Coordinates of N, CA and C in Angstrom, one line a residue:
E9 N -19.6 15.3 -20.0 CA -20.8 15.3 -20.0 C -21.3 14.3 -18.9
T10 N -20.7 12.8 -19.2 CA -20.9 12.8 -18.2 C -20.6 12.2 -16.4
R11 N -19.1 13.3 -16.3 CA -18.1 13.7 -14.9 C -18.7 15.0 -15.0
G12 N -19.4 15.6 -15.6 CA -19.9 16.8 -15.3 C -21.7 16.6 -14.2
A13 N -22.1 15.3 -15.4 CA -24.0 14.8 -14.6 C -23.4 14.0 -13.3
A14 N -22.4 13.3 -12.9 CA -21.9 12.8 -11.8 C -21.5 14.1 -10.7
R15 N -20.5 14.7 -10.5 CA -21.1 15.9 -10.1 C -21.7 17.0 -9.6
A16 N -22.6 16.6 -10.6 CA -24.4 17.6 -10.0 C -25.0 16.6 -9.3
T17 N -24.8 15.0 -9.4 CA -25.5 14.7 -8.3 C -25.0 14.7 -6.8
A18 N -23.3 14.2 -7.0 CA -22.9 14.6 -6.2 C -22.8 15.9 -5.2
G19 N -23.2 17.4 -6.0 CA -23.3 18.4 -5.7 C -24.7 18.3 -4.5
R20 N -26.0 17.6 -5.1 CA -26.6 18.3 -4.4 C -27.0 17.2 -3.1
L21 N -26.9 15.8 -3.5 CA -26.5 14.1 -2.3 C -25.8 15.0 -1.6
L22 N -24.8 15.3 -1.7 CA -23.4 15.8 0.1 C -23.7 17.1 0.5
A23 N -24.5 17.9 -0.5 CA -24.8 19.5 -0.4 C -25.0 19.7 1.7
G24 N -24.2 20.1 2.0 CA -24.2 20.2 3.7 C -24.6 20.1 4.8
V25 N -23.2 18.5 3.5 CA -22.9 17.4 4.7 C -21.0 18.1 5.5
R26 N -20.4 17.8 6.7 CA -19.3 18.5 6.3 C -18.2 17.1 7.1
P27 N -17.2 17.6 6.3 CA -16.2 16.2 6.4 C -16.2 16.3 8.1
E28 N -15.9 14.3 7.8 CA -15.5 14.9 9.4 C -14.1 14.5 9.7
A29 N -13.5 14.6 11.3 CA -12.1 15.3 11.4 C -11.3 13.6 11.2
R30 N -9.9 13.6 10.1 CA -9.6 12.7 10.0 C -8.4 12.6 9.8
G31 N -7.3 11.8 10.5 CA -6.2 12.2 10.5 C -5.8 12.4 8.9
E32 N -4.0 12.3 9.6 CA -3.6 12.6 8.0 C -3.9 11.1 6.7
V33 N -3.6 10.2 7.6 CA -3.6 9.4 6.5 C -5.0 8.2 7.0
T34 N -6.1 7.3 6.7 CA -7.2 6.7 7.5 C -7.3 5.4 6.8
L35 N -7.1 3.8 7.2 CA -6.3 2.7 6.6 C -7.7 2.5 6.2
T36 N -8.8 2.6 5.6 CA -10.1 3.2 5.4 C -11.1 1.3 4.9
D37 N -9.5 0.5 4.7 CA -10.6 -0.8 3.9 C -9.8 -2.0 4.0
F38 N -9.4 -3.1 5.0 CA -8.1 -4.3 4.5 C -9.4 -5.2 5.2
D39 N -8.8 -6.6 4.2 CA -9.1 -8.0 4.5 C -9.3 -8.1 5.9
P40 N -9.6 -9.1 7.3 CA -9.1 -9.4 8.2 C -8.1 -10.4 8.7
D41 N -8.8 -11.3 7.1 CA -7.7 -12.6 6.7 C -6.7 -12.3 5.2
G42 N -6.5 -11.0 5.1 CA -5.8 -10.8 4.0 C -4.1 -11.7 4.4
E43 N -3.7 -11.7 5.5 CA -2.4 -12.5 5.6 C -2.4 -13.8 5.7
L44 N -4.0 -15.1 6.5 CA -3.5 -16.2 5.7 C -4.1 -16.3 4.0
K45 N -4.8 -15.3 3.7 CA -5.1 -15.4 1.9 C -3.7 -15.3 1.4
V46 N -2.5 -14.6 2.4 CA -1.6 -14.2 1.1 C -0.5 -15.7 1.8
V47 N -0.9 -16.6 2.8 CA 0.0 -17.5 3.6 C -0.1 -18.7 1.9
A48 N -1.6 -19.0 2.5 CA -1.7 -19.6 1.5 C -1.7 -19.7 0.1
A49 N -1.4 -18.1 -0.3 CA -0.4 -18.2 -1.8 C 0.0 -19.2 -2.0
A50 N 0.9 -18.2 -0.3 CA 2.9 -18.7 -0.5 C 3.3 -19.9 -0.9
L51 N 2.5 -21.1 0.0 CA 2.1 -22.2 -0.1 C 2.0 -22.7 -1.0
Y52 N 0.8 -22.0 -2.0 CA 0.1 -22.8 -3.7 C 1.2 -23.4 -4.7
P53 N 2.7 -22.5 -5.0 CA 3.3 -23.2 -6.2 C 4.1 -24.7 -5.4
A54 N 4.1 -24.2 -4.5 CA 4.8 -25.6 -4.3 C 3.7 -26.7 -3.6
A55 N 2.4 -26.7 -3.4 CA 1.9 -27.5 -3.1 C 1.0 -28.5 -4.4
T56 N -0.1 -29.3 -4.3 CA -0.9 -30.1 -5.3 C -1.7 -29.3 -4.8
L57 N -2.4 -28.5 -3.7 CA -3.8 -28.6 -2.9 C -4.6 -27.9 -3.7
P58 N -5.8 -27.8 -3.9 CA -6.6 -27.1 -3.9 C -6.6 -24.8 -4.1
D59 N -6.9 -24.2 -3.9 CA -6.1 -23.2 -3.9 C -7.2 -23.1 -2.4
D60 N -8.3 -23.3 -2.2 CA -9.6 -23.3 -0.8 C -8.7 -23.9 0.0
Q61 N -8.2 -25.5 -0.4 CA -7.9 -26.8 0.7 C -6.5 -25.8 1.2
L62 N -5.9 -25.7 1.1 CA -4.6 -24.2 1.0 C -5.1 -23.9 2.5
L63 N -5.8 -22.3 1.8 CA -6.7 -21.6 2.6 C -7.2 -22.4 4.3
E64 N -8.5 -22.9 4.2 CA -8.6 -24.0 5.0 C -7.2 -24.3 5.8
L65 N -6.2 -24.7 5.5 CA -4.9 -25.0 5.6 C -4.4 -24.5 6.7
A66 N -4.2 -22.8 6.3 CA -3.3 -22.1 6.9 C -4.3 -20.9 7.3
R67 N -5.4 -21.9 8.2 CA -6.3 -20.3 9.2 C -5.7 -21.7 10.6
R68 N -5.8 -23.2 10.4 CA -4.8 -23.8 10.6 C -3.7 -24.1 11.5
L69 N -3.3 -23.1 10.8 CA -1.0 -22.4 11.4 C -1.0 -22.0 12.9
S70 N 0.0 -22.3 13.0 CA -0.2 -21.1 14.1 C 0.4 -19.8 14.0
P71 N 0.3 -19.4 14.5 CA 1.1 -17.7 13.9 C 2.6 -17.9 13.5
D72 N 3.2 -18.7 14.8 CA 4.7 -18.7 14.9 C 4.6 -19.7 13.1
E73 N 3.4 -20.6 13.0 CA 3.9 -21.1 11.1 C 4.1 -20.5 10.2
R74 N 2.9 -19.4 10.2 CA 2.5 -18.1 9.3 C 3.3 -17.5 8.6
R75 N 4.6 -17.1 10.2 CA 5.6 -16.1 9.6 C 6.2 -17.2 9.2
A76 N 6.6 -17.9 9.5 CA 7.9 -18.6 9.0 C 8.0 -18.8 7.5
V77 N 6.4 -19.4 6.6 CA 6.3 -20.0 5.3 C 6.6 -17.9 5.1
L78 N 5.5 -17.1 5.3 CA 6.0 -15.5 4.7 C 7.8 -15.6 4.6
A79 N 8.3 -15.8 5.9 CA 9.7 -15.1 5.8 C 10.3 -16.3 4.9
A80 N 10.1 -17.3 5.0 CA 10.3 -18.3 3.3 C 9.6 -17.5 2.6
Y81 N 9.4 -17.1 1.8 CA 8.6 -17.1 0.5 C 9.3 -15.6 0.6
V82 N 10.4 -15.0 1.2 CA 10.2 -13.8 0.9 C 11.5 -13.7 1.1
G83 N 12.4 -14.5 2.0 CA 13.6 -15.0 1.4 C 15.1 -13.8 2.0
A84 N 16.4 -13.6 2.0 CA 16.6 -12.2 3.1 C 17.2 -12.1 2.1
R85 N 16.1 -10.7 1.9 CA 16.5 -9.2 1.2 C 17.0 -9.0 1.1
T86 N 18.6 -8.2 0.2 CA 19.6 -7.9 0.4 C 19.2 -6.1 0.0
N87 N 17.9 -5.7 -0.5 CA 18.3 -4.5 -1.2 C 16.3 -4.1 -1.2
R88 N 16.0 -3.2 -1.6 CA 14.4 -3.0 -1.8 C 14.3 -3.2 -3.3
R89 N 14.7 -3.6 -4.2 CA 14.5 -3.9 -5.4 C 14.4 -5.3 -5.2
Q90 N 14.2 -6.8 -4.3 CA 13.8 -7.4 -4.0 C 13.1 -7.9 -3.9
K91 N 11.7 -8.0 -5.0 CA 10.3 -8.3 -3.9 C 10.2 -9.8 -4.0
P92 N 8.9 -10.0 -3.4 CA 8.4 -11.2 -3.8 C 6.9 -11.8 -4.7
G93 N 7.2 -12.5 -4.6 CA 6.3 -13.6 -5.0 C 4.6 -12.8 -4.9
R94 N 3.7 -13.4 -6.6 CA 3.1 -13.0 -6.1 C 1.9 -13.5 -5.3
A95 N 2.4 -14.0 -4.3 CA 1.3 -14.3 -3.5 C 1.2 -12.7 -2.7
F96 N 2.0 -12.0 -2.2 CA 1.2 -11.0 -1.6 C 0.8 -9.4 -3.1
E97 N 0.3 -10.3 -4.2 CA -0.9 -9.4 -4.6 C -2.1 -9.8 -3.9
R98 N -2.2 -11.5 -3.0 CA -4.1 -12.1 -2.7 C -4.8 -11.2 -1.7
T99 N -4.0 -10.1 -0.6 CA -4.6 -8.6 -0.5 C -4.3 -7.3 -0.2
A100 N -5.3 -6.4 0.5 CA -5.2 -4.9 -0.4 C -5.2 -4.1 0.2
Y101 N -5.3 -2.0 0.7 CA -5.2 -2.3 2.0 C -5.4 -0.6 0.7
R102 N -6.2 -0.2 1.2 CA -7.5 1.4 1.1 C -6.9 2.2 1.9
F103 N -6.5 3.9 1.6 CA -5.4 3.8 2.2 C -6.5 5.9 1.9
D104 N -7.0 6.8 2.4 CA -7.7 8.2 2.4 C -6.6 8.8 3.4
I105 N -6.8 9.9 2.6 CA -5.2 10.8 2.4 C -5.8 12.1 2.2
L106 N -4.6 12.9 3.8 CA -5.1 14.2 3.4 C -3.5 14.6 3.5
G107 N -2.9 15.2 2.5 CA -2.0 15.5 2.2 C -1.1 16.8 1.5
D108 N -0.1 17.6 1.4 CA -0.4 18.5 1.0 C 0.1 18.5 -1.0
Y109 N -0.7 18.9 -1.6 CA -0.2 18.9 -2.8 C 0.6 18.1 -3.8
G110 N 1.8 18.2 -3.5 CA 3.3 18.6 -3.7 C 3.1 16.9 -3.3
A111 N 2.9 16.4 -1.8 CA 3.7 14.5 -2.1 C 2.7 13.9 -2.7
F112 N 1.5 14.8 -3.4 CA 0.4 14.0 -3.5 C 0.7 14.0 -4.9
R113 N 1.1 14.7 -5.9 CA 1.9 14.8 -6.9 C 3.1 13.8 -7.7
D114 N 4.2 13.1 -6.1 CA 5.2 12.4 -6.2 C 4.1 11.7 -5.8
L115 N 3.1 10.7 -5.1 CA 2.8 9.5 -5.4 C 1.9 9.1 -6.4
Q116 N 0.7 10.1 -7.1 CA 0.3 10.1 -8.1 C 0.9 9.5 -9.3
R117 N 2.6 9.4 -9.6 CA 3.7 8.5 -10.5 C 3.2 7.2 -10.0
H118 N 3.1 6.6 -9.0 CA 2.9 4.7 -9.1 C 1.9 4.6 -9.9
R119 N 1.7 3.3 -10.4 CA 1.0 3.2 -11.7 C 0.1 2.0 -11.5
L120 N 0.8 1.3 -10.2 CA 0.5 -0.6 -10.3 C -0.8 -0.7 -8.8
L121 N -1.9 0.7 -8.9 CA -2.3 0.9 -7.6 C -3.9 1.3 -8.3
T122 N -4.8 1.4 -7.5 CA -6.2 2.8 -7.4 C -5.7 4.1 -7.0
L123 N -5.4 5.3 -8.1 CA -5.5 6.4 -6.9 C -7.1 7.7 -7.1
E124 N -7.2 7.6 -6.5 CA -9.1 9.3 -7.2 C -8.5 10.3 -6.1
W125 N -8.7 11.7 -6.5 CA -8.5 12.7 -5.8 C -10.3 13.2 -5.5
Q126 N -9.5 14.5 -4.7 CA -10.9 15.3 -4.9 C -10.7 16.2 -5.7
P127 N -11.2 17.2 -6.7 CA -10.8 18.9 -6.6 C -10.2 19.6 -5.4
L128 N -9.2 20.3 -6.1 CA -7.8 20.4 -5.1 C -8.6 21.8 -4.6
S129 N -9.0 22.2 -3.8 CA -8.9 24.0 -3.5 C -8.3 24.0 -2.2
P130 N -7.7 25.8 -1.7 CA -7.8 26.0 -0.5 C -8.1 25.1 0.2
R131 N -9.3 24.8 0.3 CA -10.7 24.3 1.8 C -10.0 24.0 3.3
H132 N -9.2 22.4 2.8 CA -8.2 21.7 3.4 C -7.2 22.4 4.1
G133 N -6.7 24.3 3.9 CA -5.9 24.4 4.3 C -4.0 24.0 3.6
W134 N -3.0 24.2 3.9 CA -1.9 24.7 4.0 C -0.8 23.4 5.2
E135 N 0.0 23.4 4.3 CA 1.3 22.6 4.9 C 2.8 23.4 5.5
A136 N 3.3 23.8 6.7 CA 4.3 24.5 6.8 C 5.6 24.0 6.8
P137 N 7.2 23.9 5.9 CA 8.5 23.2 6.6 C 7.9 23.2 7.6
A138 N 9.6 23.1 8.0 CA 9.3 22.8 9.4 C 11.0 23.9 9.6
A139 N 11.3 23.6 7.8 CA 12.5 24.9 7.3 C 12.1 26.1 7.1
V140 N 10.7 26.5 6.9 CA 10.9 27.4 6.6 C 10.7 27.8 8.3
E141 N 9.9 28.1 8.9 CA 9.5 28.7 10.3 C 10.8 29.1 10.0
E142 N 12.2 27.7 11.0 CA 13.3 27.9 10.9 C 14.0 29.4 10.0
A143 N 13.6 29.1 9.4 CA 14.4 29.9 9.1 C 13.7 32.0 8.8
G144 N 13.0 31.5 9.6 CA 12.0 32.6 9.9 C 11.1 33.0 8.5
A145 N 10.9 32.6 8.0 CA 9.6 33.4 6.4 C 8.2 32.4 7.1
L146 N 8.0 32.0 8.3 CA 6.5 31.9 8.1 C 5.7 32.6 8.0
G147 N 6.0 33.5 7.7 CA 5.0 34.7 7.8 C 5.0 35.3 5.7
D148 N 6.0 35.8 5.6 CA 6.2 35.0 4.0 C 5.2 34.4 2.8
W149 N 5.5 32.6 4.1 CA 5.1 32.0 3.8 C 3.2 32.0 3.3
A150 N 3.3 32.6 4.6 CA 1.4 32.4 4.8 C 1.0 33.7 4.3
R151 N 1.1 34.4 3.4 CA 1.3 35.9 2.5 C 1.3 35.1 1.6
V152 N 1.4 34.6 0.6 CA 2.0 34.0 0.0 C 0.7 32.6 -0.9
L153 N 0.9 32.2 0.5 CA -0.2 31.2 0.1 C -2.1 32.0 0.3
T154 N -2.5 32.8 1.7 CA -3.5 34.0 1.0 C -3.3 34.0 -0.6
D155 N -2.4 34.4 -0.6 CA -2.4 35.4 -2.5 C -3.6 34.0 -3.2
S156 N -2.9 33.1 -3.6 CA -3.1 31.7 -4.1 C -4.8 31.8 -3.6
A157 N -5.4 31.8 -2.2 CA -6.4 31.3 -2.3 C -7.4 32.7 -2.7
E158 N -6.6 33.0 -2.6 CA -7.6 34.3 -2.8 C -8.0 34.7 -4.0
L159 N -7.0 34.3 -5.0 CA -7.2 34.4 -6.3 C -7.4 33.1 -6.7
Y160 N -7.7 31.7 -6.0 CA -8.9 30.4 -6.4 C -9.8 31.4 -5.7
D161 N -10.3 32.4 -5.1 CA -11.7 32.6 -5.2 C -11.7 33.2 -6.2
A162 N -11.2 34.3 -6.7 CA -12.0 35.2 -7.3 C -12.0 34.3 -9.1
L163 N -11.2 33.5 -8.5 CA -11.4 32.2 -10.8 C -13.1 31.7 -10.2
V164 N -12.4 31.0 -8.6 CA -14.7 31.2 -9.0 C -15.4 31.9 -9.2
A165 N -15.3 32.9 -8.4 CA -16.5 34.0 -8.2 C -16.6 34.4 -10.5
A166 N -15.5 34.2 -10.8 CA -15.7 35.1 -12.5 C -15.8 33.8 -12.7
G167 N -16.9 33.2 -12.8 CA -17.5 32.0 -13.0 C -16.2 30.7 -14.1
L168 N -14.7 30.3 -13.3 CA -13.9 29.5 -14.2 C -13.4 28.7 -13.1
P169 N -14.7 27.6 -12.5 CA -14.3 26.7 -11.6 C -12.7 25.7 -11.7
E170 N -12.9 25.9 -13.0 CA -12.0 24.3 -13.8 C -10.4 25.3 -13.8
V171 N -10.3 26.1 -13.6 CA -9.4 27.1 -13.8 C -8.5 27.1 -12.9
A172 N -9.4 27.9 -11.5 CA -8.8 28.1 -10.0 C -7.5 27.4 -9.1
P173 N -8.1 25.9 -9.9 CA -7.1 24.7 -9.4 C -5.7 25.2 -9.7
Y174 N -5.1 25.8 -10.5 CA -4.2 25.9 -10.7 C -3.8 26.9 -10.3
A175 N -4.2 27.5 -10.1 CA -3.9 29.3 -8.7 C -3.2 28.5 -6.8
V176 N -3.4 27.2 -7.6 CA -4.0 26.6 -5.6 C -2.3 26.1 -5.4
A177 N -1.2 27.0 -4.8 CA -0.4 26.5 -4.5 C -0.3 25.1 -3.8
M178 N 1.5 24.9 -4.1 CA 1.3 23.2 -3.5 C 1.5 22.8 -2.2
A179 N 1.3 23.9 -1.4 CA 1.2 23.8 0.2 C 0.1 22.9 0.4
Y180 N -0.8 23.7 0.0 CA -1.9 23.2 0.4 C -2.4 21.4 -0.2
R181 N -3.5 21.2 1.5 CA -3.7 19.6 1.0 C -4.8 19.6 0.0
V182 N -4.6 18.1 -0.4 CA -5.7 17.7 -1.4 C -6.4 16.2 -0.3
R183 N -7.2 15.7 -0.3 CA -7.7 14.6 -0.2 C -7.3 13.2 -1.1
F184 N -7.7 12.6 -0.8 CA -7.1 11.5 -2.2 C -7.1 10.5 -1.8
Y185 N -7.6 9.7 -1.9 CA -6.9 7.4 -1.4 C -6.1 6.3 -2.5
M186 N -6.0 5.6 -1.9 CA -4.5 4.7 -2.7 C -5.3 3.9 -2.8
H187 N -5.6 2.3 -3.1 CA -6.1 1.6 -3.2 C -4.8 0.0 -3.8
M188 N -4.5 -0.2 -2.9 CA -2.7 -1.4 -3.4 C -3.2 -2.4 -3.2
N189 N -3.3 -3.7 -3.3 CA -2.2 -5.1 -2.9 C -1.2 -4.9 -2.0
A190 N -1.2 -5.0 -1.6 CA -0.3 -6.0 -0.5 C 2.2 -5.7 -1.6
R191 N 1.8 -6.1 -2.4 CA 2.8 -6.5 -3.2 C 3.3 -4.7 -3.3
E192 N 1.9 -4.2 -5.0 CA 2.6 -2.8 -4.7 C 2.7 -1.8 -3.3
A193 N 2.0 -2.6 -2.1 CA 2.9 -1.7 -1.5 C 3.6 -1.8 -0.4
M194 N 4.5 -2.6 -0.3 CA 5.5 -2.5 -0.2 C 6.5 -2.0 -0.9
H195 N 6.0 -2.2 -1.7 CA 7.2 -1.0 -3.7 C 6.8 0.4 -2.7
V196 N 6.0 1.1 -2.8 CA 5.3 2.5 -2.9 C 6.0 2.4 -1.0
I197 N 5.9 1.9 -0.4 CA 6.1 2.0 1.3 C 7.8 1.9 1.2
E198 N 8.5 1.1 0.7 CA 9.8 1.1 1.3 C 10.7 2.0 0.5
L199 N 10.1 2.3 -0.9 CA 10.3 3.5 -1.6 C 10.3 5.0 -1.7
R200 N 9.3 5.4 -1.3 CA 9.0 6.3 -1.1 C 9.0 6.7 0.9
T201 N 10.0 6.0 2.1 CA 10.5 6.5 2.9 C 12.1 6.6 3.3
T202 N 12.8 6.2 1.9 CA 14.6 6.7 1.6 C 14.9 7.8 3.0
P203 N 16.0 7.8 3.5 CA 15.8 9.0 3.9 C 16.4 10.1 2.8
Q204 N 16.0 10.5 2.3 CA 16.6 11.6 1.0 C 15.2 11.8 0.2
G205 N 14.1 11.2 0.3 CA 12.9 11.4 -0.2 C 12.1 12.5 0.8
H206 N 11.3 13.3 0.2 CA 10.4 14.5 0.2 C 9.9 14.3 2.0
P207 N 9.9 14.7 2.7 CA 9.4 14.2 4.4 C 7.6 14.5 4.5
A208 N 7.1 15.1 3.9 CA 5.9 14.8 3.7 C 5.4 13.5 3.1
Y209 N 5.8 13.3 2.2 CA 5.8 11.7 1.2 C 6.0 11.1 2.5
R210 N 7.0 11.1 3.1 CA 8.0 9.9 4.0 C 6.9 9.9 5.2
R211 N 6.1 10.7 5.6 CA 5.3 10.9 6.5 C 4.7 10.2 6.0
I212 N 3.3 9.8 5.6 CA 2.3 9.6 4.3 C 2.9 7.8 4.5
C213 N 4.0 7.9 4.1 CA 3.6 5.9 4.2 C 4.6 5.7 5.4
Q214 N 5.8 6.5 6.1 CA 5.4 5.4 7.2 C 3.5 5.2 8.2
Q215 N 3.3 5.9 7.5 CA 1.8 5.9 8.7 C 1.2 4.8 8.0
M216 N 1.0 4.7 6.5 CA 0.9 3.2 6.0 C 1.0 1.6 6.3
H217 N 3.1 2.0 6.6 CA 3.2 1.0 7.8 C 3.3 0.6 8.4
R218 N 3.0 2.0 9.1 CA 2.0 1.5 10.9 C 1.2 0.6 10.6
L219 N -0.1 1.3 10.3 CA -1.1 1.0 10.0 C -1.2 -0.8 9.1
I220 N -1.0 -1.1 9.0 CA -0.7 -2.0 8.3 C -0.6 -3.3 9.4
A221 N 0.8 -3.0 9.5 CA 0.7 -3.7 11.1 C 0.3 -3.5 11.9
E222 N 0.1 -2.5 12.8 CA -1.7 -2.2 13.8 C -2.7 -2.3 13.5
Q223 N -3.0 -1.6 12.9 CA -4.8 -1.6 12.6 C -5.1 -2.9 12.0
A224 N -4.7 -3.4 10.9 CA -4.9 -4.7 10.5 C -4.6 -6.0 11.1
G225 N -3.3 -5.1 11.9 CA -3.2 -6.7 12.2 C -2.3 -7.7 11.5
H226 N -1.6 -6.8 9.6 CA -0.7 -7.9 9.3 C 0.0 -7.4 10.0
Q227 N 1.1 -8.4 11.1 CA 2.9 -8.0 11.2 C 3.1 -8.7 10.3
A228 N 2.8 -9.4 10.3 CA 4.3 -10.4 9.4 C 3.8 -9.8 8.0
I229 N 3.2 -9.5 7.2 CA 3.5 -8.8 5.9 C 3.9 -8.1 6.1
A230 N 3.8 -6.4 7.1 CA 4.6 -5.3 7.4 C 5.8 -6.0 7.8
A231 N 6.5 -6.7 8.4 CA 7.7 -7.1 8.9 C 8.5 -7.7 7.8
A232 N 8.2 -7.7 6.6 CA 8.2 -8.3 5.3 C 8.7 -7.5 4.1
M233 N 8.5 -5.9 5.1 CA 8.6 -4.7 3.8 C 9.8 -4.0 5.0
C234 N 10.2 -5.0 5.6 CA 11.9 -4.8 5.6 C 13.4 -3.0 5.6
F235 N 12.8 -2.7 4.5 CA 13.1 -1.8 3.7 C 12.0 -0.3 4.7
A236 N 11.4 -0.4 5.4 CA 10.7 0.9 5.7 C 11.8 1.7 6.0
D237 N 11.8 3.2 5.4 CA 12.1 3.4 6.7 C 12.1 4.7 7.6
H238 N 11.8 4.6 9.3 CA 11.0 5.4 10.1 C 12.2 6.4 10.7
S239 N 12.6 6.4 10.8 CA 14.4 7.4 10.8 C 13.7 8.9 10.6
E240 N 14.6 9.1 11.8 CA 13.5 11.2 11.0 C 14.7 11.5 11.3
V241 N 15.0 12.4 10.2 CA 16.6 12.2 9.1 C 16.8 13.7 9.2
A242 N 17.5 14.5 9.1 CA 17.7 15.8 9.6 C 18.2 16.0 8.0
L243 N 17.5 17.2 7.6 CA 18.1 17.7 5.7 C 18.0 16.7 4.9
E244 N 16.9 16.0 4.6 CA 18.4 14.2 3.6 C 17.7 14.7 2.6
R245 N 17.7 15.7 1.9 CA 16.8 16.2 0.1 C 18.3 17.0 0.0
L246 N 19.0 17.5 1.7 CA 20.0 19.1 0.6 C 21.1 17.9 0.7
E247 N 21.4 17.0 2.1 CA 22.1 15.4 1.7 C 22.4 15.0 -0.3
A248 N 21.4 14.9 0.2 CA 21.6 13.8 -1.5 C 21.7 14.6 -2.2
E249 N 21.0 16.0 -2.2 CA 21.8 17.1 -3.5 C 22.7 17.6 -3.3
R250 N 23.3 17.4 -2.4 CA 24.8 17.5 -2.1 C 26.0 16.8 -2.8
A251 N 25.7 15.0 -2.3 CA 26.1 13.9 -3.2 C 25.9 14.1 -5.2
T252 N 25.1 14.2 -5.6 CA 24.5 14.4 -6.8 C 25.3 16.0 -7.2
E253 N 25.7 16.8 -6.8 CA 26.9 18.3 -7.3 C 28.0 18.0 -7.4
R254 N 27.9 16.5 -6.2 CA 30.0 16.7 -6.0 C 29.5 15.1 -7.5
R255 N 29.0 14.1 -7.9 CA 29.1 13.6 -8.6 C 29.3 14.3 -9.5
R256 N 28.9 15.2 -10.4 CA 28.4 16.4 -11.3 C 29.9 16.7 -11.6
Q257 N 30.1 17.2 -10.6 CA 31.6 17.6 -10.6 C 33.0 16.8 -10.8
R258 N 32.8 16.0 -10.6 CA 34.0 14.9 -10.3 C 33.6 14.4 -12.3
R259 N 32.7 15.0 -13.3 CA 32.5 14.5 -14.7 C 33.4 14.2 -15.5

């Protein structure tokens, strides 16, 4: 009942407002002083000074000194499972994402963050993997997606708006946001950019990493995510599946 009332209020206030154009991933909120705060938090366990005094001292450090603090705090990571300490929880990032529903479902599995999504529908269009076009199946793909949209519309017209999203194919885009601290961002970005990951969520997380470095200006935090993979790898999942099959056959 409460959710329905909130939906009705939003519908009334936002009626006629069209969404502005955005890229696939937008960094909508971050703390310009976030990296300074992480530096201060990294110094805290080794100091005897109050938190606010450490923050003022961090402001007076040179960029090279700040990078040195974070490099020492993170240490020489040999794999992505070695995470930095709690200091990286001192700052956070909020990303608005318009990606395909399949990628969303994978990213939705992460729990140490806040994730909210908008109603799933065909309104944002769909994505076609390059492999579909290379196989000459784009026409068939488009027909299936059109059928999905028509079924969605029919269900809405029949007075079943709650059921209609189940008719939407996973290639259609959905808008959602992810809000997470830098420690969780490291986990998500490094895990979801591995070469064997799906190209859709790899691309999303690669953009997150670039936005942290370039838009937020948190270059030392981004550099600490040293296992973020920006390589362009062809047929990543196929090779991973072949390796799995080889292991299965050896059993």
